[in-house]
Amino acid sequence: TNSAKNAKIAAGAVVCVESEIRGEVTIGARTVVHPKARIIAEAGPIVIGEGNLIEEQALIINSYPENIAPDSEGVEPKTMTIGINNVFEVGCMSQALKIGDNNVIESKADLGRNMILTSGCIIGACCQVNTCEVIPENTVIFGSGCQRRVQTERPQPQTLQLDFLMKILPNYHHMKKTVKTTSAVTPAKN
Amino acid sequence: MSGTVQMEWHQTPGNQVDSHYCPSCLENMPSAEAKLKKNRCANCFDCPCCMHTLSTRATNIPAPLPDDPSKTTMKKAYYLACGFCRWTSRDVGMADKSVASGGWQEPDNPHTQRINKLIEYYQQLAQREKLERDRKKLARRRPYMPLAFSQHTIHVVEKYGLGTRLQRQRPGAPITSLAGLSLKEGEDQKEINIEPAQALDEVEPLPEDCYTRPINLPEVTSLRQRLLQPDFQPAGASQLHPKHKHLLIKRSLRCRKCEHNLSKPEFNPTSIKFKIQLVAVSYIPEVRIMSIPNLRFQKECQVLLTLTNPVENITHVTLVGCEEGDPEDINSTAKVMVPTKELVLAGKDAAADYDELAEPQDFQDDPDVVAFRKSNKIGFFIKVVPQREEDGDVTVSFKIRHDFRNLAAPIRPSEEGDAPTEAIWLTHHVELSLGPIIA
């Protein structure tokens, strides 16, 4: 893909070549993007922080809202920000514009564009949440009726898993090129 | 099955509890033990928030060494966590345990003592009532006849869970003999007196901010969460303690008339097989729909059905349409013409798949009636004329009459060397739903 020019992948991030990254995407250090993950920045850039884990078939998309045509004028591109230590499990879809830290979006969950996740939130498997609200800290959304409860501690960051993947994935996949940091002397790893 | 040959689908056969087991750890338990543990598993817990099974997780925490308090070493601490709603035992303040299982205690009910005393008192009351009734019954009998247990008095004693006198062993008291009544029976047990519950005049007043304090919604428990813990019924989520998991049972079925066992599952909870499985499917020829053409209102269509023979001997099947005013024929919406000739089904041969040289049996089928024949199955046509134009499925019904040989009956010696088992002809009502009419 010719998105290599627009995607800025920091050194230390592990992004597999089979993942699809389109548009202006910035990926922080120690973030792992699995093959077949898709990060699509249509209606604006996406900034992803450090230590995130984006698993297979996850879709992070900054798309136009349904009532606005892509080419209409006066539409400002909004940046989607994703914090640190988040986990996007297999098959989830996130359109939320603002995601904080230490959140977990479980498999096949579906987040709408107007949601704002603070920190420590867990969106349960197959939960579709499309409201216009700020989810308070440490909230767990689970069940077929999207019940909610508040947990007392935030989910642990997946450091062990991240370390493991950063060692193993390069053995089996090619990685996308990272951006050279201007101050470092050593060449950027591929 | 030497008793009745009767298809029992109109009456529910008698249900009996066969065995208890825990659905998550699959541990088997005899009924007496299950009753003692109040039908709960000792090892497994349910999440008080979402009622799923809790799993035990371990973390490493630094703990001071017993020899040298200044140094710390990593020790394993276990806590309970729910994978579905992420509830943990730490949420309600339960401390982590150092053993993986068996360390978790259910909180004590402050009313346990009073409840136990009440139960004892009522058990004694039931015992006394039973004695009274027995005395009345015996007054009519001669004194040297043995005391007969009446059905009614057994139920009275069972009312409070005491069990019959025979089974109940009280420490120190001898098992009294059945014959003859003695006044000592009632006085063996000490009199249990209970204080009546007292009504209070003063009740704790409501807190002052009862109406003004904003509700902390995550802290309020739902009715279901509350009622699953009837001892405490906590209103706050921080008092929801996990409960032990409920046991499930396996049932065995019995015929009501002849008391034979119809269905008895295996004792092992991991096995889904049956020790005894007398189901009608293994004796009655099975009718299945093979292909349905486009159904048209008031036009004759040919539907292809198959008949499969589940038994090993040859079966003869006759199909008969339902008569007018047949009480079993309530749902049919179409007229049906079934083949009038008798259909012959070959026996089920378990080795037929492997034996390629087997000669096909010659049954001389009428090609208008029998479409094909394959080992113990035949395909045949019925003609259907839908009578109603409405939405909904076209339903036809007819009767199937077949011969049944009871091979499990003992073989009577026969002088002529005939087949020792006689055929019984059984008739069943069959209803088929053929799908909607295509205009």
XYZ file of C-alpha atoms in Angstrom:
629
model
C 0.000 0.000 0.000
C 1.142 3.514 -0.557
C 0.178 4.484 2.916
C 3.723 4.063 4.077
C 4.270 7.748 3.564
C 1.397 8.846 5.746
C 1.724 6.358 8.551
C 4.202 7.347 11.197
C 5.273 4.313 13.147
C 7.506 5.107 16.085
C 10.582 3.064 16.774
C 9.849 0.156 19.039
C 6.399 -0.440 17.656
C 5.749 -3.774 16.007
C 3.390 -3.448 13.069
C 2.942 -6.415 10.789
C 2.980 -5.917 7.071
C -0.292 -7.762 6.620
C -2.153 -5.125 8.593
C -3.938 -2.444 6.665
C -3.139 1.110 7.625
C -4.702 3.832 5.548
C -4.550 7.556 5.933
C -2.700 9.647 8.448
C -1.972 7.302 11.325
C 0.565 7.781 14.092
C 1.500 4.750 16.156
C 3.419 5.061 19.408
C 6.286 2.965 20.709
C 5.735 -0.527 22.144
C 2.443 -0.863 20.336
C 1.788 -4.167 18.618
C -0.457 -4.368 15.578
C -1.288 -7.917 14.512
C -1.715 -9.029 10.928
C -5.167 -8.414 9.454
C -5.814 -5.539 11.830
C -7.159 -2.484 10.093
C -6.573 1.129 11.038
C -8.323 3.431 8.620
C -8.168 7.216 8.889
C -10.745 8.490 6.434
C -12.235 11.564 7.963
C -9.248 12.662 9.889
C -5.989 11.469 11.371
C -5.648 8.794 14.054
C -3.094 9.085 16.839
C -2.390 5.888 18.768
C -0.340 6.030 21.943
C 2.174 3.634 23.425
C 1.814 0.095 24.692
C -1.403 -0.701 22.855
C -2.323 -4.133 21.639
C -4.389 -4.291 18.464
C -5.291 -7.864 17.612
C -6.353 -9.563 14.399
C -9.370 -8.297 12.465
C -9.764 -5.347 14.802
C -10.996 -2.277 12.992
C -10.178 1.211 14.171
C -11.758 3.619 11.799
C -12.160 7.349 11.777
C -15.013 7.557 9.332
C -17.456 10.225 8.317
C -20.677 10.272 10.298
C -23.574 8.814 8.396
C -25.362 12.036 7.599
C -22.373 13.776 6.087
C -21.187 13.026 2.581
C -17.442 12.640 2.231
C -17.012 15.515 -0.166
C -19.189 18.149 1.486
C -17.459 21.339 2.422
C -17.129 22.787 5.845
C -16.391 19.454 7.428
C -13.300 19.681 9.537
C -11.247 16.574 9.969
C -11.404 15.425 13.590
C -8.476 13.578 15.110
C -9.109 10.279 16.785
C -6.921 9.874 19.860
C -6.155 6.609 21.542
C -4.171 6.602 24.772
C -1.741 4.090 26.202
C -2.022 0.451 27.305
C -5.313 -0.209 25.562
C -6.285 -3.595 24.237
C -8.379 -4.048 21.127
C -9.270 -7.714 21.059
C -9.943 -9.832 18.012
C -12.676 -8.651 15.703
C -13.701 -5.530 17.584
C -14.665 -2.312 15.878
C -13.979 1.072 17.347
C -15.070 4.384 15.953
C -14.846 6.293 19.207
C -13.014 9.544 18.791
C -11.410 9.613 22.188
C -10.131 6.609 24.076
C -8.119 7.030 27.240
C -5.691 4.614 28.905
C -5.893 1.033 30.116
C -9.162 0.258 28.389
C -10.069 -3.142 27.052
C -12.393 -3.534 24.098
C -13.251 -7.221 23.980
C -13.881 -9.384 20.929
C -16.583 -8.310 18.498
C -17.493 -5.247 20.506
C -18.767 -2.277 18.602
C -18.107 1.289 19.711
C -19.913 4.225 18.220
C -18.348 7.492 17.171
C -19.752 9.619 19.936
C -18.438 7.580 22.820
C -15.617 8.764 24.969
C -13.816 6.172 27.048
C -11.907 7.489 30.016
C -9.638 4.937 31.620
C -9.972 1.407 32.921
C -13.169 0.771 30.968
C -13.990 -2.683 29.676
C -16.423 -3.055 26.825
C -17.531 -6.675 26.921
C -17.608 -9.121 24.050
C -20.283 -8.519 21.423
C -21.568 -5.407 23.185
C -22.699 -2.685 20.818
C -22.537 0.677 22.467
C -23.545 3.635 20.419
C -24.550 6.322 22.862
C -23.285 9.846 23.113
C -21.651 9.853 26.495
C -18.510 9.753 28.514
C -18.021 6.385 30.141
C -16.811 6.925 33.713
C -13.624 5.290 34.909
C -13.448 1.590 35.661
C -16.813 0.828 34.124
C -17.510 -2.650 32.830
C -20.126 -3.095 30.141
C -21.145 -6.730 29.753
C -23.944 -9.032 28.794
C -26.485 -9.111 26.025
C -28.329 -6.171 27.572
C -25.119 -4.174 27.949
C -25.415 -4.105 31.703
C -22.965 -1.992 33.544
C -21.081 -2.156 36.753
C -18.107 -0.449 38.226
C -15.075 -2.449 39.167
C -12.728 -1.463 41.932
C -9.469 -1.851 40.091
C -8.500 -1.081 36.564
C -7.465 -3.915 34.250
C -3.786 -4.719 34.309
C -1.652 -3.570 31.386
C -0.700 -6.466 29.166
C 3.034 -5.993 29.491
C 3.859 -9.689 29.485
C 1.867 -10.302 26.345
C 3.345 -7.285 24.622
C 6.880 -8.366 25.398
C 6.184 -11.842 24.150
C 4.662 -10.609 20.912
C 7.423 -8.171 20.247
C 9.859 -11.033 20.400
C 7.884 -13.625 18.480
C 6.053 -11.702 15.770
C 9.172 -10.563 13.911
C 10.160 -14.227 13.592
C 7.141 -15.018 11.509
C 6.073 -11.779 9.854
C 7.630 -8.882 8.075
C 7.241 -5.577 9.790
C 6.349 -2.209 8.430
C 9.124 0.318 8.478
C 9.379 2.628 11.411
C 10.148 6.287 11.103
C 13.697 7.320 11.734
C 13.974 9.415 14.855
C 16.012 12.459 13.983
C 18.040 12.569 17.164
C 19.085 8.921 17.250
C 22.218 7.836 15.467
C 21.275 4.198 15.046
C 19.319 3.364 11.916
C 15.654 2.605 12.320
C 14.895 -1.085 12.686
C 12.649 -2.591 10.041
C -40.236 -55.230 28.614
C -42.191 -58.366 29.365
C -45.059 -56.320 30.710
C -47.011 -53.815 28.724
C -46.378 -52.838 25.161
C -47.651 -49.341 25.200
C -46.432 -46.139 23.723
C -46.323 -43.583 26.479
C -46.509 -40.257 24.907
C -49.707 -38.985 26.379
C -48.741 -39.522 29.965
C -45.569 -38.249 31.441
C -43.657 -41.180 32.875
C -42.716 -41.001 36.525
C -39.641 -38.867 37.172
C -37.078 -39.833 39.720
C -33.900 -38.159 40.745
C -31.010 -40.381 39.763
C -27.819 -38.586 40.719
C -26.538 -35.152 41.668
C -23.528 -33.507 40.052
C -21.898 -30.113 39.873
C -22.046 -28.578 36.373
C -18.610 -27.001 36.553
C -16.368 -29.475 38.364
C -18.500 -32.508 37.377
C -18.232 -34.011 40.782
C -20.729 -36.735 41.583
C -22.513 -36.753 44.900
C -24.840 -39.261 46.526
C -28.270 -37.890 47.367
C -27.729 -37.931 51.092
C -24.591 -35.869 50.842
C -26.271 -33.458 48.467
C -29.098 -32.960 50.932
C -26.624 -32.250 53.694
C -24.828 -29.661 51.620
C -28.131 -28.095 50.611
C -27.666 -29.138 46.987
C -24.570 -26.997 46.536
C -21.069 -27.873 45.384
C -18.325 -27.429 47.930
C -15.649 -26.245 45.506
C -17.327 -24.067 42.916
C -18.770 -20.596 43.290
C -21.186 -18.459 41.326
C -20.541 -14.804 40.633
C -23.030 -12.812 42.696
C -23.179 -10.185 39.986
C -23.818 -12.128 36.782
C -24.302 -15.708 38.098
C -21.576 -17.250 35.973
C -18.981 -19.600 37.375
C -16.108 -17.982 39.220
C -12.552 -19.001 38.476
C -9.633 -18.891 40.865
C -6.738 -16.660 39.853
C -3.336 -16.284 41.386
C -1.125 -13.286 41.838
C 2.286 -12.871 43.308
C 2.440 -10.627 46.294
C 5.484 -9.783 48.313
C 5.267 -11.239 51.785
C 7.789 -11.106 54.580
C 9.809 -14.256 55.133
C 8.949 -16.025 58.384
C 12.606 -16.233 59.368
C 13.686 -12.776 58.443
C 10.928 -10.139 58.590
C 12.983 -7.512 56.818
C 13.259 -9.451 53.556
C 10.251 -10.110 51.382
C 9.612 -13.012 49.077
C 6.968 -13.526 46.442
C 4.109 -15.628 47.660
C 1.096 -16.754 45.722
C -2.228 -15.257 46.685
C -5.493 -16.542 45.252
C -8.660 -14.637 44.572
C -11.929 -15.387 42.792
C -12.725 -13.631 39.558
C -15.531 -13.742 37.036
C -14.482 -13.831 33.409
C -17.727 -12.381 32.199
C -18.422 -9.293 34.263
C -14.961 -8.911 35.801
C -16.162 -9.135 39.361
C -13.453 -10.145 41.808
C -13.590 -11.247 45.399
C -11.565 -8.163 46.256
C -14.535 -6.008 45.298
C -16.427 -7.042 48.417
C -13.409 -6.946 50.633
C -12.661 -10.674 50.777
C -8.987 -11.086 51.497
C -6.844 -13.166 49.165
C -6.312 -16.699 50.356
C -3.088 -18.620 50.353
C -4.650 -21.918 49.295
C -6.074 -22.455 45.849
C -9.296 -24.107 46.946
C -11.145 -24.642 50.159
C -10.196 -21.404 51.805
C -13.378 -19.509 50.980
C -15.951 -19.214 53.721
C -19.508 -18.148 53.259
C -20.488 -15.417 55.674
C -22.487 -16.526 58.708
C -26.125 -15.783 58.931
C -26.846 -14.064 62.250
C -30.228 -15.792 62.475
C -28.902 -19.334 62.103
C -29.362 -20.285 65.734
C -32.937 -19.133 65.908
C -33.771 -20.874 62.640
C -32.245 -24.134 63.800
C -34.185 -24.028 67.014
C -37.396 -23.378 65.148
C -36.695 -26.315 62.839
C -36.112 -28.640 65.779
C -39.297 -27.553 67.432
C -41.370 -28.136 64.318
C -39.788 -31.512 63.725
C -40.795 -32.532 67.194
C -44.295 -31.221 66.550
C -44.557 -33.282 63.381
C -43.391 -36.346 65.262
C -46.101 -35.823 67.853
C -48.787 -35.368 65.241
C -47.735 -38.589 63.618
C -47.914 -40.445 66.893
C -51.410 -39.128 67.483
C -52.601 -40.378 64.143
C -50.996 -43.757 64.603
C -52.613 -44.068 67.970
C -56.020 -43.363 66.519
C -55.557 -45.933 63.797
C -54.263 -48.562 66.167
C -57.152 -48.101 68.555
C -59.297 -49.918 65.986
C -56.863 -52.778 65.504
C -56.035 -55.647 67.811
C -53.080 -54.881 70.036
C -50.824 -57.703 68.890
C -50.901 -56.760 65.219
C -47.813 -54.905 64.116
C -47.989 -51.206 63.713
C -48.548 -50.304 60.101
C -47.175 -47.140 58.735
C -49.891 -45.169 57.088
C -49.115 -43.176 54.005
C -50.540 -40.078 55.558
C -48.409 -40.093 58.654
C -45.269 -40.592 56.656
C -46.085 -37.461 54.766
C -46.671 -35.568 57.969
C -43.269 -36.457 59.248
C -41.671 -35.722 55.915
C -43.248 -32.300 56.078
C -40.472 -30.975 58.240
C -37.766 -33.151 56.834
C -37.464 -35.546 59.725
C -37.714 -38.810 57.841
C -39.500 -41.903 59.084
C -38.820 -43.228 62.520
C -36.907 -46.178 61.193
C -34.321 -44.108 59.394
C -33.802 -41.568 62.056
C -31.207 -42.533 64.602
C -31.102 -40.332 67.598
C -27.951 -40.550 69.666
C -28.595 -42.316 72.926
C -32.165 -43.312 72.155
C -32.820 -46.930 71.166
C -34.711 -47.659 67.993
C -38.147 -48.523 69.254
C -39.757 -51.615 67.890
C -42.696 -51.334 65.619
C -45.107 -53.533 67.463
C -47.018 -51.877 70.202
C -47.068 -48.324 71.258
C -45.478 -47.117 74.369
C -45.995 -43.822 76.014
C -42.283 -43.491 76.425
C -41.742 -42.678 72.756
C -42.861 -39.121 73.053
C -41.028 -38.524 76.285
C -37.688 -39.768 75.038
C -36.938 -36.469 73.463
C -36.561 -33.463 75.654
C -39.188 -30.867 75.340
C -38.140 -28.060 73.108
C -39.707 -24.755 73.851
C -39.413 -21.786 71.605
C -40.074 -18.237 72.450
C -42.617 -16.633 70.236
C -41.339 -13.841 68.030
C -41.781 -10.496 69.658
C -43.148 -7.485 67.898
C -41.311 -4.286 68.604
C -42.934 -0.933 69.039
C -39.947 1.113 68.134
C -38.340 0.729 64.777
C -35.039 2.214 63.701
C -35.775 5.541 62.067
C -34.795 6.193 58.486
C -31.639 8.237 57.945
C -32.258 11.947 57.575
C -30.892 12.197 54.076
C -33.026 9.322 52.901
C -34.874 11.469 50.392
C -32.102 13.864 49.473
C -29.094 11.598 49.082
C -28.348 10.918 45.389
C -28.415 7.274 44.453
C -25.155 5.655 43.587
C -26.532 3.428 40.858
C -23.633 0.990 40.488
C -23.906 0.255 44.168
C -27.587 -0.717 44.109
C -28.181 -4.431 43.667
C -30.770 -5.736 41.253
C -33.688 -7.808 42.550
C -32.267 -10.955 41.060
C -28.885 -10.448 42.696
C -30.581 -9.704 45.966
C -32.967 -12.647 46.009
C -30.316 -15.183 45.065
C -28.983 -14.636 48.575
C -32.114 -14.993 50.656
C -30.236 -14.954 53.967
C -28.909 -11.479 53.563
C -30.635 -9.860 50.594
C -28.070 -7.091 50.473
C -29.093 -3.758 49.061
C -25.541 -2.710 48.302
C -23.243 -4.312 45.762
C -20.353 -4.219 48.184
C -22.059 -6.840 50.323
C -22.668 -9.335 47.547
C -20.802 -12.462 48.516
C -20.351 -15.390 46.154
C -22.534 -18.435 46.754
C -21.672 -22.051 46.176
C -22.837 -23.406 42.873
C -26.126 -25.289 42.639
C -26.024 -28.959 41.750
C -27.847 -30.349 38.765
C -29.576 -33.719 38.635
C -29.925 -36.570 36.208
C -33.391 -38.063 36.013
C -34.539 -41.576 35.430
C -37.984 -42.332 34.043
C -40.334 -45.117 35.028
C -43.536 -46.416 33.499
C -46.490 -45.558 35.677
C -48.346 -48.784 35.105
C -45.798 -51.522 35.353
C -43.011 -49.702 37.217
C -40.372 -50.702 34.707
C -37.373 -48.458 34.180
C -37.633 -46.706 30.843
C -34.640 -44.465 30.824
C -31.704 -44.641 33.194
C -28.663 -42.472 32.523
C -25.134 -43.401 33.410
C -23.913 -42.466 36.820
C -20.805 -40.699 35.580
C -21.588 -37.009 34.979
C -19.240 -36.806 32.002
C -21.051 -39.544 30.138
C -24.186 -38.764 28.151
C -25.014 -42.387 27.423
C -27.752 -44.430 29.036
C -27.723 -47.692 30.881
C -31.328 -48.319 29.887
C -32.804 -46.425 26.992
C -36.157 -47.668 25.810
C -37.253 -44.982 23.422
C -39.949 -45.311 20.847
C -37.642 -44.169 18.059
C -35.787 -47.448 18.198
C -38.945 -49.495 17.647
C -41.256 -47.476 15.426
C -40.503 -46.935 11.715
C -39.478 -43.361 11.119
C -41.184 -41.166 8.553
C -39.079 -38.395 7.074
C -39.752 -35.866 4.351
C -37.334 -36.165 1.450
C -38.512 -33.677 -1.123
C -41.436 -31.333 -1.503
C -42.441 -29.845 -4.852
C -44.048 -26.425 -5.157
C -47.322 -26.673 -3.295
C -50.302 -25.078 -5.038
C -53.728 -24.405 -3.692
C -56.111 -27.179 -4.650
C -53.640 -28.751 -7.023
C -52.413 -32.278 -6.500
C -48.691 -32.462 -5.656
C -46.507 -35.467 -5.043
C -44.379 -35.435 -1.927
C -41.539 -37.918 -1.483
C -41.288 -39.440 1.972
C -38.954 -42.076 3.370
C -39.664 -44.820 5.864
C -36.767 -46.217 7.871
C -36.925 -49.456 9.806
C -35.044 -49.296 13.113
C -35.357 -52.973 14.079
C -33.542 -55.925 12.655
C -36.466 -57.941 11.397
C -38.687 -57.256 8.412
C -41.505 -54.871 9.133
C -44.752 -54.474 7.241
C -46.264 -51.019 7.173
C -49.698 -49.919 6.053
C -50.665 -46.286 5.726
C -54.235 -45.178 6.181
C -55.709 -41.721 5.821
C -57.454 -40.117 8.766
C -61.217 -40.472 8.945
C -63.678 -37.645 9.351
C -64.016 -36.532 12.911
C -60.835 -38.167 14.055
C -60.034 -36.607 17.435
C -56.310 -36.713 16.794
C -56.599 -34.917 13.483
C -56.708 -31.284 14.483
C -54.108 -29.546 12.414
C -54.324 -30.861 8.909
C -54.964 -28.310 6.207
C -54.732 -30.549 3.166
C -56.122 -33.733 1.780
C -53.705 -36.588 1.456
C -53.764 -39.787 -0.570
C -51.454 -42.432 0.836
C -50.416 -45.660 -0.922
C -52.939 -48.362 -0.276
C -50.645 -51.352 -0.632
C -48.672 -52.725 2.246
C -45.057 -51.553 2.300
C -42.368 -53.988 3.311
C -39.238 -52.737 5.019
C -36.102 -54.808 5.219
C -34.457 -55.267 8.563
C -31.648 -53.059 9.712
C -28.409 -54.818 9.067
C -25.506 -53.345 10.933
C -22.954 -54.911 8.638
C -24.620 -53.728 5.451
C -22.166 -50.895 4.921
C -19.228 -53.193 4.869
C -20.647 -56.122 3.005
C -20.597 -55.223 -0.670
C -21.399 -58.683 -1.889
C -24.734 -58.852 -0.136
C -27.452 -59.719 -2.580
C -30.191 -57.148 -2.724
C -33.394 -58.628 -1.455
C -36.118 -58.875 -4.025
C -39.277 -57.221 -2.827
C -41.023 -56.570 -6.143
C -41.934 -52.997 -5.483
C -44.587 -51.223 -7.450
C -42.726 -48.353 -9.122
C -45.743 -46.075 -8.817
C -45.644 -46.353 -5.084
C -42.058 -47.081 -4.099
C -39.538 -44.624 -5.463
C -36.395 -46.352 -4.243
C -35.187 -48.872 -1.755
C -31.920 -48.852 0.116
C -31.159 -51.417 2.858
C -33.703 -50.672 5.588
C -35.186 -47.566 3.989
C -37.708 -46.990 1.238
C -38.926 -43.869 -0.456
C -42.571 -43.560 -1.381
C -44.948 -40.950 -2.737
C -48.007 -39.399 -1.220
C -50.358 -37.057 -3.014
C -51.235 -33.812 -1.281
C -53.996 -31.375 -2.197
C -53.800 -28.184 -0.096
C -57.271 -27.121 0.941
C -56.636 -23.746 2.482
C -55.188 -20.756 0.800
C -54.104 -18.957 3.932
C -50.592 -18.204 5.120
C -48.963 -20.821 7.178
C -47.701 -24.297 6.602
C -49.572 -27.021 4.795
C -50.131 -29.834 7.287
C -51.167 -33.365 6.476
C -51.844 -36.258 8.776
C -52.378 -39.981 8.402
C -52.113 -43.169 10.370
C -49.267 -45.635 10.143
C -49.900 -49.227 11.119
C -46.989 -51.596 11.562
C -46.175 -54.940 13.117
C -44.067 -55.037 16.227
C -42.287 -58.080 17.543
C -41.184 -58.023 21.134
C -37.811 -59.671 20.919
C -37.055 -59.096 24.566
C -39.849 -61.420 25.719
C -38.887 -64.906 26.861
C -39.089 -67.478 24.100
C -41.885 -69.932 24.674
C -41.186 -73.440 23.497
C -43.288 -74.086 20.462
C -44.169 -77.476 19.053
C -44.278 -76.562 15.423
C -41.034 -74.682 15.370
C -42.721 -71.423 14.446
C -41.288 -68.037 15.107
C -41.816 -67.830 18.833
C -42.688 -64.187 18.944
C -46.059 -63.023 17.784
C -46.545 -59.809 15.968
C -48.557 -57.052 17.562
C -50.026 -54.446 15.262
C -49.645 -50.883 16.446
C -51.164 -47.764 14.937
C -49.750 -44.285 15.288
C -50.855 -40.869 14.181
C -48.386 -38.996 11.982
C -48.513 -35.290 11.231
C -46.281 -33.653 8.642
C -45.701 -29.957 8.129
C -44.812 -29.370 4.508
C -44.113 -25.684 4.370
C -46.007 -22.789 2.830
C -48.004 -22.681 -0.354
C -46.119 -21.108 -3.209
C -48.502 -19.057 -5.249
